[in-house]
mmCIF file of C-alpha atoms in Angstrom:
data_model
loop_
_atom_site.group_PDB
_atom_site.id
_atom_site.type_symbol
_atom_site.label_atom_id
_atom_site.label_comp_id
_atom_site.label_asym_id
_atom_site.label_seq_id
_atom_site.Cartn_x
_atom_site.Cartn_y
_atom_site.Cartn_z
ATOM 1 C CA MET L 27 0.000 0.000 0.000
ATOM 2 C CA LEU L 28 1.115 3.536 -0.783
ATOM 3 C CA ASP L 29 1.119 6.109 2.014
ATOM 4 C CA ASP L 30 3.098 9.083 0.753
ATOM 5 C CA LEU L 31 1.599 10.435 -2.469
ATOM 6 C CA PHE L 32 0.426 14.060 -2.430
ATOM 7 C CA ILE L 33 -0.413 16.820 -4.891
ATOM 8 C CA ARG L 34 -0.496 20.560 -4.219
ATOM 9 C CA LEU L 35 -3.705 22.559 -4.626
ATOM 10 C CA ASP L 36 -2.538 25.884 -3.208
ATOM 11 C CA GLN L 37 -5.033 27.797 -5.362
ATOM 12 C CA LEU L 38 -7.831 26.681 -3.030
ATOM 13 C CA VAL L 39 -6.334 28.700 -0.156
ATOM 14 C CA PRO L 40 -4.314 31.581 -1.636
ATOM 15 C CA GLY L 41 -1.279 32.394 0.460
ATOM 16 C CA SER L 42 -1.124 28.944 2.054
ATOM 17 C CA SER L 43 0.108 25.458 1.166
ATOM 18 C CA VAL L 44 -2.555 22.815 0.468
ATOM 19 C CA PHE L 45 -1.507 19.148 0.320
ATOM 20 C CA LEU L 46 -3.995 16.576 -1.015
ATOM 21 C CA LYS L 47 -3.146 12.988 -0.078
ATOM 22 C CA LEU L 48 -4.008 10.657 -2.967
ATOM 23 C CA GLU L 49 -5.307 7.315 -1.726
ATOM 24 C CA GLY L 50 -6.672 6.272 -5.112
ATOM 25 C CA LEU L 51 -3.262 4.886 -6.049
ATOM 26 C CA ASN L 52 -3.600 2.070 -3.531
ATOM 27 C CA PRO L 53 -3.967 -1.341 -5.268
ATOM 28 C CA ALA L 54 -7.716 -1.506 -4.554
ATOM 29 C CA GLY L 55 -8.171 2.040 -5.813
ATOM 30 C CA SER L 56 -9.065 3.691 -2.511
ATOM 31 C CA VAL L 57 -8.164 4.389 1.102
ATOM 32 C CA LYS L 58 -10.420 1.464 2.058
ATOM 33 C CA LEU L 59 -7.724 -1.115 1.339
ATOM 34 C CA LYS L 60 -6.174 -0.311 4.729
ATOM 35 C CA THR L 61 -9.544 -0.821 6.390
ATOM 36 C CA ALA L 62 -10.153 -4.070 4.532
ATOM 37 C CA VAL L 63 -6.804 -5.589 5.499
ATOM 38 C CA ALA L 64 -7.310 -4.567 9.129
ATOM 39 C CA LEU L 65 -10.852 -5.970 9.351
ATOM 40 C CA VAL L 66 -9.901 -9.323 7.868
ATOM 41 C CA GLU L 67 -6.776 -9.618 10.020
ATOM 42 C CA ALA L 68 -8.864 -8.824 13.117
ATOM 43 C CA ALA L 69 -11.235 -11.665 12.210
ATOM 44 C CA GLU L 70 -8.290 -14.026 11.756
ATOM 45 C CA ASP L 71 -6.800 -12.958 15.090
ATOM 46 C CA SER L 72 -10.144 -13.509 16.829
ATOM 47 C CA GLY L 73 -9.914 -17.236 16.240
ATOM 48 C CA TYR L 74 -12.406 -17.735 13.424
ATOM 49 C CA CYS L 75 -11.623 -20.790 11.329
ATOM 50 C CA PHE L 76 -10.840 -19.912 7.726
ATOM 51 C CA PRO L 77 -11.744 -20.630 5.003
ATOM 52 C CA ARG L 78 -14.718 -22.364 6.629
ATOM 53 C CA THR L 79 -15.959 -19.047 8.054
ATOM 54 C CA ARG L 80 -17.646 -16.857 5.437
ATOM 55 C CA LEU L 81 -17.448 -13.080 5.703
ATOM 56 C CA ILE L 82 -20.151 -10.480 5.148
ATOM 57 C CA GLU L 83 -19.974 -6.694 5.156
ATOM 58 C CA SER L 84 -22.070 -3.642 4.332
ATOM 59 C CA THR L 85 -20.472 -1.284 1.819
ATOM 60 C CA SER L 86 -21.244 1.718 -0.346
ATOM 61 C CA GLY L 87 -18.624 0.568 -2.849
ATOM 62 C CA ASN L 88 -14.933 1.053 -2.115
ATOM 63 C CA LEU L 89 -14.685 -1.135 0.975
ATOM 64 C CA GLY L 90 -16.469 -3.917 -0.871
ATOM 65 C CA VAL L 91 -13.944 -3.772 -3.710
ATOM 66 C CA ALA L 92 -11.041 -3.750 -1.254
ATOM 67 C CA LEU L 93 -12.465 -6.628 0.792
ATOM 68 C CA ALA L 94 -13.140 -8.633 -2.365
ATOM 69 C CA MET L 95 -9.496 -8.188 -3.360
ATOM 70 C CA VAL L 96 -8.203 -9.236 0.068
ATOM 71 C CA CYS L 97 -10.566 -12.208 0.326
ATOM 72 C CA ALA L 98 -9.754 -13.370 -3.200
ATOM 73 C CA ALA L 99 -6.051 -13.382 -2.310
ATOM 74 C CA LYS L 100 -6.725 -15.357 0.872
ATOM 75 C CA GLY L 101 -9.318 -17.738 -0.561
ATOM 76 C CA TYR L 102 -12.127 -16.534 1.726
ATOM 77 C CA ALA L 103 -15.813 -16.359 0.810
ATOM 78 C CA LEU L 104 -17.291 -12.845 0.988
ATOM 79 C CA THR L 105 -20.738 -11.294 0.654
ATOM 80 C CA CYS L 106 -20.913 -7.538 0.011
ATOM 81 C CA VAL L 107 -24.209 -5.893 0.937
ATOM 82 C CA THR L 108 -24.673 -2.640 -0.941
ATOM 83 C CA ASP L 109 -27.434 -0.400 -2.344
ATOM 84 C CA PRO L 110 -28.439 1.442 -5.535
ATOM 85 C CA ASN L 111 -26.165 4.423 -4.750
ATOM 86 C CA ALA L 112 -23.097 2.219 -5.234
ATOM 87 C CA THR L 113 -21.814 2.606 -8.771
ATOM 88 C CA LEU L 114 -22.321 -0.220 -11.241
ATOM 89 C CA GLN L 115 -18.562 -0.353 -11.776
ATOM 90 C CA SER L 116 -17.929 -0.935 -8.063
ATOM 91 C CA ARG L 117 -20.524 -3.695 -7.934
ATOM 92 C CA ARG L 118 -19.030 -5.353 -11.001
ATOM 93 C CA LEU L 119 -15.539 -5.170 -9.516
ATOM 94 C CA MET L 120 -16.743 -6.955 -6.384
ATOM 95 C CA GLU L 121 -18.292 -9.686 -8.515
ATOM 96 C CA VAL L 122 -15.253 -10.053 -10.781
ATOM 97 C CA LEU L 123 -13.117 -10.514 -7.664
ATOM 98 C CA GLY L 124 -15.383 -13.363 -6.541
ATOM 99 C CA ALA L 125 -17.673 -11.745 -3.983
ATOM 100 C CA GLU L 126 -21.389 -12.340 -3.743
ATOM 101 C CA VAL L 127 -23.147 -8.977 -4.073
ATOM 102 C CA ALA L 128 -26.554 -8.249 -2.518
ATOM 103 C CA VAL L 129 -28.147 -4.939 -3.515
ATOM 104 C CA ILE L 130 -30.666 -3.667 -0.937
ATOM 105 C CA ASP L 131 -33.127 -1.171 -2.447
ATOM 106 C CA VAL L 132 -35.416 -0.587 0.563
ATOM 107 C CA ARG L 133 -34.837 2.800 2.209
ATOM 108 C CA ASP L 134 -34.568 3.023 5.976
ATOM 109 C CA ALA L 135 -36.433 5.406 8.275
ATOM 110 C CA GLN L 136 -33.838 8.152 7.649
ATOM 111 C CA GLY L 137 -34.263 8.014 3.894
ATOM 112 C CA GLY L 138 -31.009 6.146 3.266
ATOM 113 C CA TYR L 139 -30.119 2.474 2.892
ATOM 114 C CA LEU L 140 -27.611 1.815 5.658
ATOM 115 C CA GLN L 141 -29.986 0.510 8.314
ATOM 116 C CA SER L 142 -31.711 -1.632 5.694
ATOM 117 C CA ARG L 143 -28.350 -3.123 4.709
ATOM 118 C CA ILE L 144 -27.544 -3.857 8.346
ATOM 119 C CA ASP L 145 -30.973 -5.405 8.928
ATOM 120 C CA TYR L 146 -30.332 -7.693 5.952
ATOM 121 C CA ILE L 147 -26.953 -8.718 7.407
ATOM 122 C CA ARG L 148 -28.468 -9.464 10.803
ATOM 123 C CA GLU L 149 -31.105 -11.662 9.206
ATOM 124 C CA ARG L 150 -28.410 -13.532 7.265
ATOM 125 C CA LEU L 151 -26.424 -14.007 10.483
ATOM 126 C CA ARG L 152 -29.492 -15.349 12.241
ATOM 127 C CA ARG L 153 -29.973 -17.972 9.543
ATOM 128 C CA ASP L 154 -26.317 -18.869 8.959
ATOM 129 C CA PRO L 155 -24.038 -19.493 11.978
ATOM 130 C CA GLY L 156 -21.030 -19.904 9.665
ATOM 131 C CA LEU L 157 -21.220 -16.242 8.627
ATOM 132 C CA HIS L 158 -19.126 -13.510 10.308
ATOM 133 C CA TRP L 159 -19.919 -9.795 10.035
ATOM 134 C CA LEU L 160 -16.759 -7.665 9.847
ATOM 135 C CA ASN L 161 -18.808 -4.601 10.910
ATOM 136 C CA GLN L 162 -16.740 -1.568 9.929
ATOM 137 C CA TYR L 163 -19.166 0.677 11.832
ATOM 138 C CA ALA L 164 -18.219 -0.720 15.246
ATOM 139 C CA ASN L 165 -14.911 -2.518 14.696
ATOM 140 C CA PRO L 166 -11.952 -0.622 16.241
ATOM 141 C CA ALA L 167 -9.557 -2.314 13.806
ATOM 142 C CA GLY L 168 -10.497 0.180 11.084
ATOM 143 C CA PRO L 169 -9.635 3.369 12.993
ATOM 144 C CA ARG L 170 -6.438 1.734 14.308
ATOM 145 C CA ALA L 171 -5.278 1.069 10.753
ATOM 146 C CA HIS L 172 -5.719 4.719 9.827
ATOM 147 C CA ARG L 173 -4.134 5.917 13.050
ATOM 148 C CA ASP L 174 -1.043 3.832 12.383
ATOM 149 C CA ARG L 175 -0.888 4.327 8.606
ATOM 150 C CA THR L 176 -2.846 7.289 7.224
ATOM 151 C CA GLY L 177 -2.509 9.696 10.137
ATOM 152 C CA ARG L 178 1.148 8.861 10.634
ATOM 153 C CA ALA L 179 1.868 9.368 6.914
ATOM 154 C CA LEU L 180 0.226 12.803 6.917
ATOM 155 C CA LEU L 181 2.521 14.116 9.616
ATOM 156 C CA ARG L 182 5.607 12.247 8.451
ATOM 157 C CA GLU L 183 5.413 13.547 4.880
ATOM 158 C CA ILE L 184 4.178 17.100 5.487
ATOM 159 C CA GLY L 185 5.999 17.759 8.746
ATOM 160 C CA HIS L 186 3.723 20.470 10.149
ATOM 161 C CA ILE L 187 -0.044 20.745 9.657
ATOM 162 C CA ASP L 188 -2.208 23.657 10.746
ATOM 163 C CA TYR L 189 -5.499 22.356 9.346
ATOM 164 C CA ALA L 190 -6.552 18.798 8.438
ATOM 165 C CA PHE L 191 -9.751 18.282 6.421
ATOM 166 C CA ILE L 192 -10.955 14.673 6.529
ATOM 167 C CA GLY L 193 -14.171 13.228 5.121
ATOM 168 C CA ALA L 194 -16.591 11.344 7.341
ATOM 169 C CA GLY L 195 -18.123 8.204 5.877
ATOM 170 C CA THR L 196 -18.111 5.293 8.283
ATOM 171 C CA THR L 197 -15.609 7.580 10.107
ATOM 172 C CA GLY L 198 -12.794 5.019 10.347
ATOM 173 C CA THR L 199 -10.316 7.184 8.419
ATOM 174 C CA LEU L 200 -11.428 10.275 10.320
ATOM 175 C CA MET L 201 -11.181 8.639 13.749
ATOM 176 C CA GLY L 202 -7.767 7.124 13.110
ATOM 177 C CA CYS L 203 -6.234 10.293 11.655
ATOM 178 C CA ALA L 204 -7.779 12.480 14.350
ATOM 179 C CA GLU L 205 -6.385 10.271 17.115
ATOM 180 C CA TYR L 206 -2.889 10.328 15.651
ATOM 181 C CA LEU L 207 -2.845 14.056 14.952
ATOM 182 C CA ARG L 208 -4.281 14.976 18.331
ATOM 183 C CA ARG L 209 -1.593 12.947 20.052
ATOM 184 C CA HIS L 210 1.391 13.975 17.905
ATOM 185 C CA SER L 211 0.354 17.392 16.542
ATOM 186 C CA PRO L 212 -1.965 19.073 19.051
ATOM 187 C CA VAL L 213 -1.747 22.391 17.149
ATOM 188 C CA THR L 214 -3.495 20.866 14.143
ATOM 189 C CA ARG L 215 -7.127 21.912 13.770
ATOM 190 C CA ILE L 216 -9.104 18.828 12.705
ATOM 191 C CA ILE L 217 -12.135 19.454 10.491
ATOM 192 C CA ALA L 218 -14.576 16.631 9.780
ATOM 193 C CA VAL L 219 -16.304 17.007 6.414
ATOM 194 C CA ASP L 220 -19.694 15.415 5.790
ATOM 195 C CA ALA L 221 -22.475 15.653 3.233
ATOM 196 C CA GLU L 222 -25.721 17.497 3.876
ATOM 197 C CA GLY L 223 -28.424 14.928 4.582
ATOM 198 C CA SER L 224 -26.105 12.731 6.651
ATOM 199 C CA VAL L 225 -27.122 12.050 10.263
ATOM 200 C CA THR L 226 -23.592 11.181 11.439
ATOM 201 C CA PHE L 227 -23.154 14.397 13.430
ATOM 202 C CA GLY L 228 -26.815 14.940 14.269
ATOM 203 C CA GLY L 229 -27.954 16.792 11.167
ATOM 204 C CA PRO L 230 -31.414 16.286 9.630
ATOM 205 C CA PRO L 231 -31.684 13.289 7.281
ATOM 206 C CA ALA L 232 -32.184 13.747 3.556
ATOM 207 C CA ARG L 233 -31.708 11.653 0.463
ATOM 208 C CA ARG L 234 -28.140 11.496 -0.786
ATOM 209 C CA HIS L 235 -26.810 10.258 -4.103
ATOM 210 C CA ILE L 236 -23.011 10.139 -3.793
ATOM 211 C CA PRO L 237 -21.475 7.127 -2.022
ATOM 212 C CA GLY L 238 -18.481 7.423 0.263
ATOM 213 C CA LEU L 239 -19.518 10.180 2.676
ATOM 214 C CA GLY L 240 -22.443 10.439 5.051
ATOM 215 C CA THR L 241 -24.611 7.898 6.820
ATOM 216 C CA SER L 242 -28.251 7.391 7.695
ATOM 217 C CA ARG L 243 -27.150 5.824 11.005
ATOM 218 C CA ARG L 244 -24.460 7.072 13.410
ATOM 219 C CA PRO L 245 -21.463 4.694 13.373
ATOM 220 C CA GLU L 246 -20.535 3.210 16.747
ATOM 221 C CA ILE L 247 -16.835 4.022 16.248
ATOM 222 C CA LEU L 248 -17.527 7.765 16.029
ATOM 223 C CA ASP L 249 -16.019 9.768 18.885
ATOM 224 C CA THR L 250 -16.110 13.542 18.426
ATOM 225 C CA ARG L 251 -13.640 14.427 21.194
ATOM 226 C CA ASN L 252 -10.718 14.813 18.773
ATOM 227 C CA ILE L 253 -12.689 16.838 16.214
ATOM 228 C CA ASP L 254 -12.546 20.637 16.287
ATOM 229 C CA GLU L 255 -15.184 21.401 13.691
ATOM 230 C CA VAL L 256 -17.779 19.696 11.485
ATOM 231 C CA VAL L 257 -18.575 21.072 8.032
ATOM 232 C CA LEU L 258 -21.558 19.921 5.952
ATOM 233 C CA ILE L 259 -21.396 20.346 2.171
ATOM 234 C CA PRO L 260 -24.313 20.116 -0.301
ATOM 235 C CA GLU L 261 -23.813 17.269 -2.754
ATOM 236 C CA ALA L 262 -24.389 19.628 -5.692
ATOM 237 C CA ASP L 263 -21.338 21.628 -4.601
ATOM 238 C CA SER L 264 -19.279 18.429 -4.419
ATOM 239 C CA VAL L 265 -20.225 17.531 -7.985
ATOM 240 C CA ASP L 266 -19.475 21.073 -9.106
ATOM 241 C CA MET L 267 -16.005 20.895 -7.541
ATOM 242 C CA CYS L 268 -15.210 17.498 -9.090
ATOM 243 C CA ARG L 269 -16.234 18.549 -12.581
ATOM 244 C CA THR L 270 -14.429 21.875 -12.350
ATOM 245 C CA LEU L 271 -11.166 20.207 -11.260
ATOM 246 C CA ALA L 272 -11.491 17.671 -14.077
ATOM 247 C CA GLU L 273 -12.024 20.320 -16.752
ATOM 248 C CA GLU L 274 -9.692 23.007 -15.456
ATOM 249 C CA ARG L 275 -6.929 21.049 -13.679
ATOM 250 C CA GLY L 276 -7.029 17.607 -15.285
ATOM 251 C CA LEU L 277 -7.807 15.949 -11.947
ATOM 252 C CA LEU L 278 -10.386 13.151 -11.986
ATOM 253 C CA LEU L 279 -11.397 12.746 -8.333
ATOM 254 C CA GLY L 280 -14.177 10.947 -6.493
ATOM 255 C CA GLY L 281 -17.235 12.629 -5.021
ATOM 256 C CA SER L 282 -15.999 12.476 -1.439
ATOM 257 C CA THR L 283 -12.815 14.258 -2.489
ATOM 258 C CA GLY L 284 -14.920 16.980 -4.081
ATOM 259 C CA THR L 285 -16.783 17.360 -0.804
ATOM 260 C CA VAL L 286 -13.583 17.695 1.225
ATOM 261 C CA LEU L 287 -12.108 20.233 -1.199
ATOM 262 C CA CYS L 288 -15.312 22.290 -1.052
ATOM 263 C CA ALA L 289 -14.802 22.525 2.698
ATOM 264 C CA VAL L 290 -11.181 23.618 2.190
ATOM 265 C CA GLN L 291 -12.219 26.299 -0.294
ATOM 266 C CA ASP L 292 -15.070 27.543 1.908
ATOM 267 C CA ALA L 293 -12.677 27.885 4.862
ATOM 268 C CA ALA L 294 -10.018 29.752 2.878
ATOM 269 C CA LYS L 295 -11.105 33.224 4.041
ATOM 270 C CA ASP L 296 -10.535 32.203 7.668
ATOM 271 C CA ILE L 297 -7.167 30.490 7.171
ATOM 272 C CA PRO L 298 -4.192 32.779 7.874
ATOM 273 C CA ASP L 299 -1.543 33.282 5.195
ATOM 274 C CA GLY L 300 1.348 30.868 5.477
ATOM 275 C CA SER L 301 -0.750 28.032 6.883
ATOM 276 C CA VAL L 302 -0.256 24.396 5.957
ATOM 277 C CA VAL L 303 -3.467 22.573 5.016
ATOM 278 C CA ALA L 304 -3.813 18.807 4.554
ATOM 279 C CA ALA L 305 -6.751 16.969 3.006
ATOM 280 C CA ILE L 306 -7.389 13.341 2.103
ATOM 281 C CA SER L 307 -8.641 12.149 -1.284
ATOM 282 C CA PRO L 308 -10.139 8.669 -0.702
ATOM 283 C CA ASP L 309 -10.332 7.665 -4.378
ATOM 284 C CA PHE L 310 -10.220 8.812 -7.993
ATOM 285 C CA GLY L 311 -13.155 9.566 -10.269
ATOM 286 C CA ASP L 312 -12.918 6.667 -12.680
ATOM 287 C CA ARG L 313 -15.588 4.733 -10.747
ATOM 288 C CA TYR L 314 -17.995 7.658 -11.101
ATOM 289 C CA LEU L 315 -17.958 8.221 -14.860
ATOM 290 C CA GLU L 316 -21.603 7.156 -15.100
ATOM 291 C CA THR L 317 -22.693 9.259 -12.112
ATOM 292 C CA ILE L 318 -21.019 12.527 -11.094
ATOM 293 C CA TYR L 319 -19.238 12.825 -14.474
ATOM 294 C CA ASN L 320 -22.335 11.861 -16.486
ATOM 295 C CA ASP L 321 -24.261 14.903 -17.755
ATOM 296 C CA ALA L 322 -27.671 13.241 -17.784
ATOM 297 C CA TRP L 323 -27.253 11.780 -14.280
ATOM 298 C CA VAL L 324 -26.219 15.153 -12.854
ATOM 299 C CA ALA L 325 -28.911 17.136 -14.705
ATOM 300 C CA GLU L 326 -31.617 14.849 -13.345
ATOM 301 C CA ARG L 327 -30.555 15.515 -9.752
ATOM 302 C CA TRP L 328 -29.117 19.056 -9.825
ATOM 303 C CA PRO L 329 -30.419 21.050 -12.807
ATOM 304 C CA ARG L 330 -28.717 24.201 -11.474
ATOM 305 C CA ILE L 331 -25.265 22.843 -12.378
ATOM 306 C CA THR L 332 -25.049 24.408 -15.830
ATOM 307 C CA GLY L 333 -22.576 26.134 -18.100
ATOM 308 C CA HIS L 334 -19.096 24.744 -18.669
ATOM 309 C CA LYS L 335 -19.464 22.278 -15.804
ATOM 310 C CA ILE L 336 -22.206 20.295 -17.537
ATOM 311 C CA SER L 337 -23.186 20.103 -21.167
ATOM 312 C CA GLN L 338 -26.721 19.679 -22.435
ATOM 313 C CA ALA L 339 -28.054 16.298 -21.359
ATOM 314 C CA PRO L 340 -28.909 13.996 -24.262
ATOM 315 C CA ALA L 341 -32.558 13.761 -25.216
#
C-alpha cells in the first residue's frame, strides 16, 4: 500500500500550502484497502476458522472492492451488501473478484439504505451461523489502521499541519487520523467534512446520491472528542467541484474528495496566510464516470449545475 503520495492545490487557499493525499493509487483504488486488510486480520486474530468461516460486510462501494481483493487473495468467501447508490462499476468489480453482491433497495427510516443493509446482514447471520460480520461501523480495527498508517503518513510527509480536512463516511479514516494528529500534533485543527443529509453528526436526514460520505445511522466508532469542527457540504457543490477540477486542472477525483475540497475552499477566508493545510482524497473519479461525471445523471438531480461544468443532457 502507498502512504506518501500528495499533490499541491494551493489555489484553493491563496497564500497557504494545500496538500492533497491521494489514496486512489492504492492497489484496490481507494483508502479502504487499509480498512479491509485490518478488518480481515482482526477476524483471523479472533480465532475464526478460515476458510470455513464466510465473511459479510455492508459497503457503499470502495470497501467492498477492497475486501473482495483481500478475500480473493486469501481464498475466503465474501458477501458484500450494498445499495443502488453504489456505482455499477464498483458492484461489477466486487463480482469479478469473486464476492457475492446483494443490492438492498429498501430505504430506511432516515431516507437512506444503511440501516436496511444492516438489517439484511443481521437476518443472514441469524440464519447462517457460519457467517461472520466484519462490521466496519463498530470494529476498532479500522480506525487503528488509519491511526497507524494514514494519520502517521500525513505528519511524516508534510511535517507540520495547521489544518486537516478529513471526510466522514463510516468515520474510520477520520477517527484514526484524528487520534494520531491529536496525540502527535496538538496544534493541528481537525475538520470533519460530511455531506448534507447525513445524520452522522446529528444533522437532519435527507436523500443522498453520492457514495463514500455520510450515513443514515451514526457509526458506533464515532467519537467527536478529537474533532474541532464539522462542516456539511451540499452534494451539488461536491459535484461542481469534481467537474471543475477535471475540466480546469485535469484531476479526476471521487465525489468524497470533491466534498472535502469544497470545505477547504469555503474555509479559505478564515485560514491565515502561510498556513499548511492537509486533506485526504479517498479515491479517484474513474468509478464515477456514469454518475457525477455523467451529464444526464447530474442534470436529473441538480439542474442548477449548468454552463461549462455540464453540457446539455442527451434527449
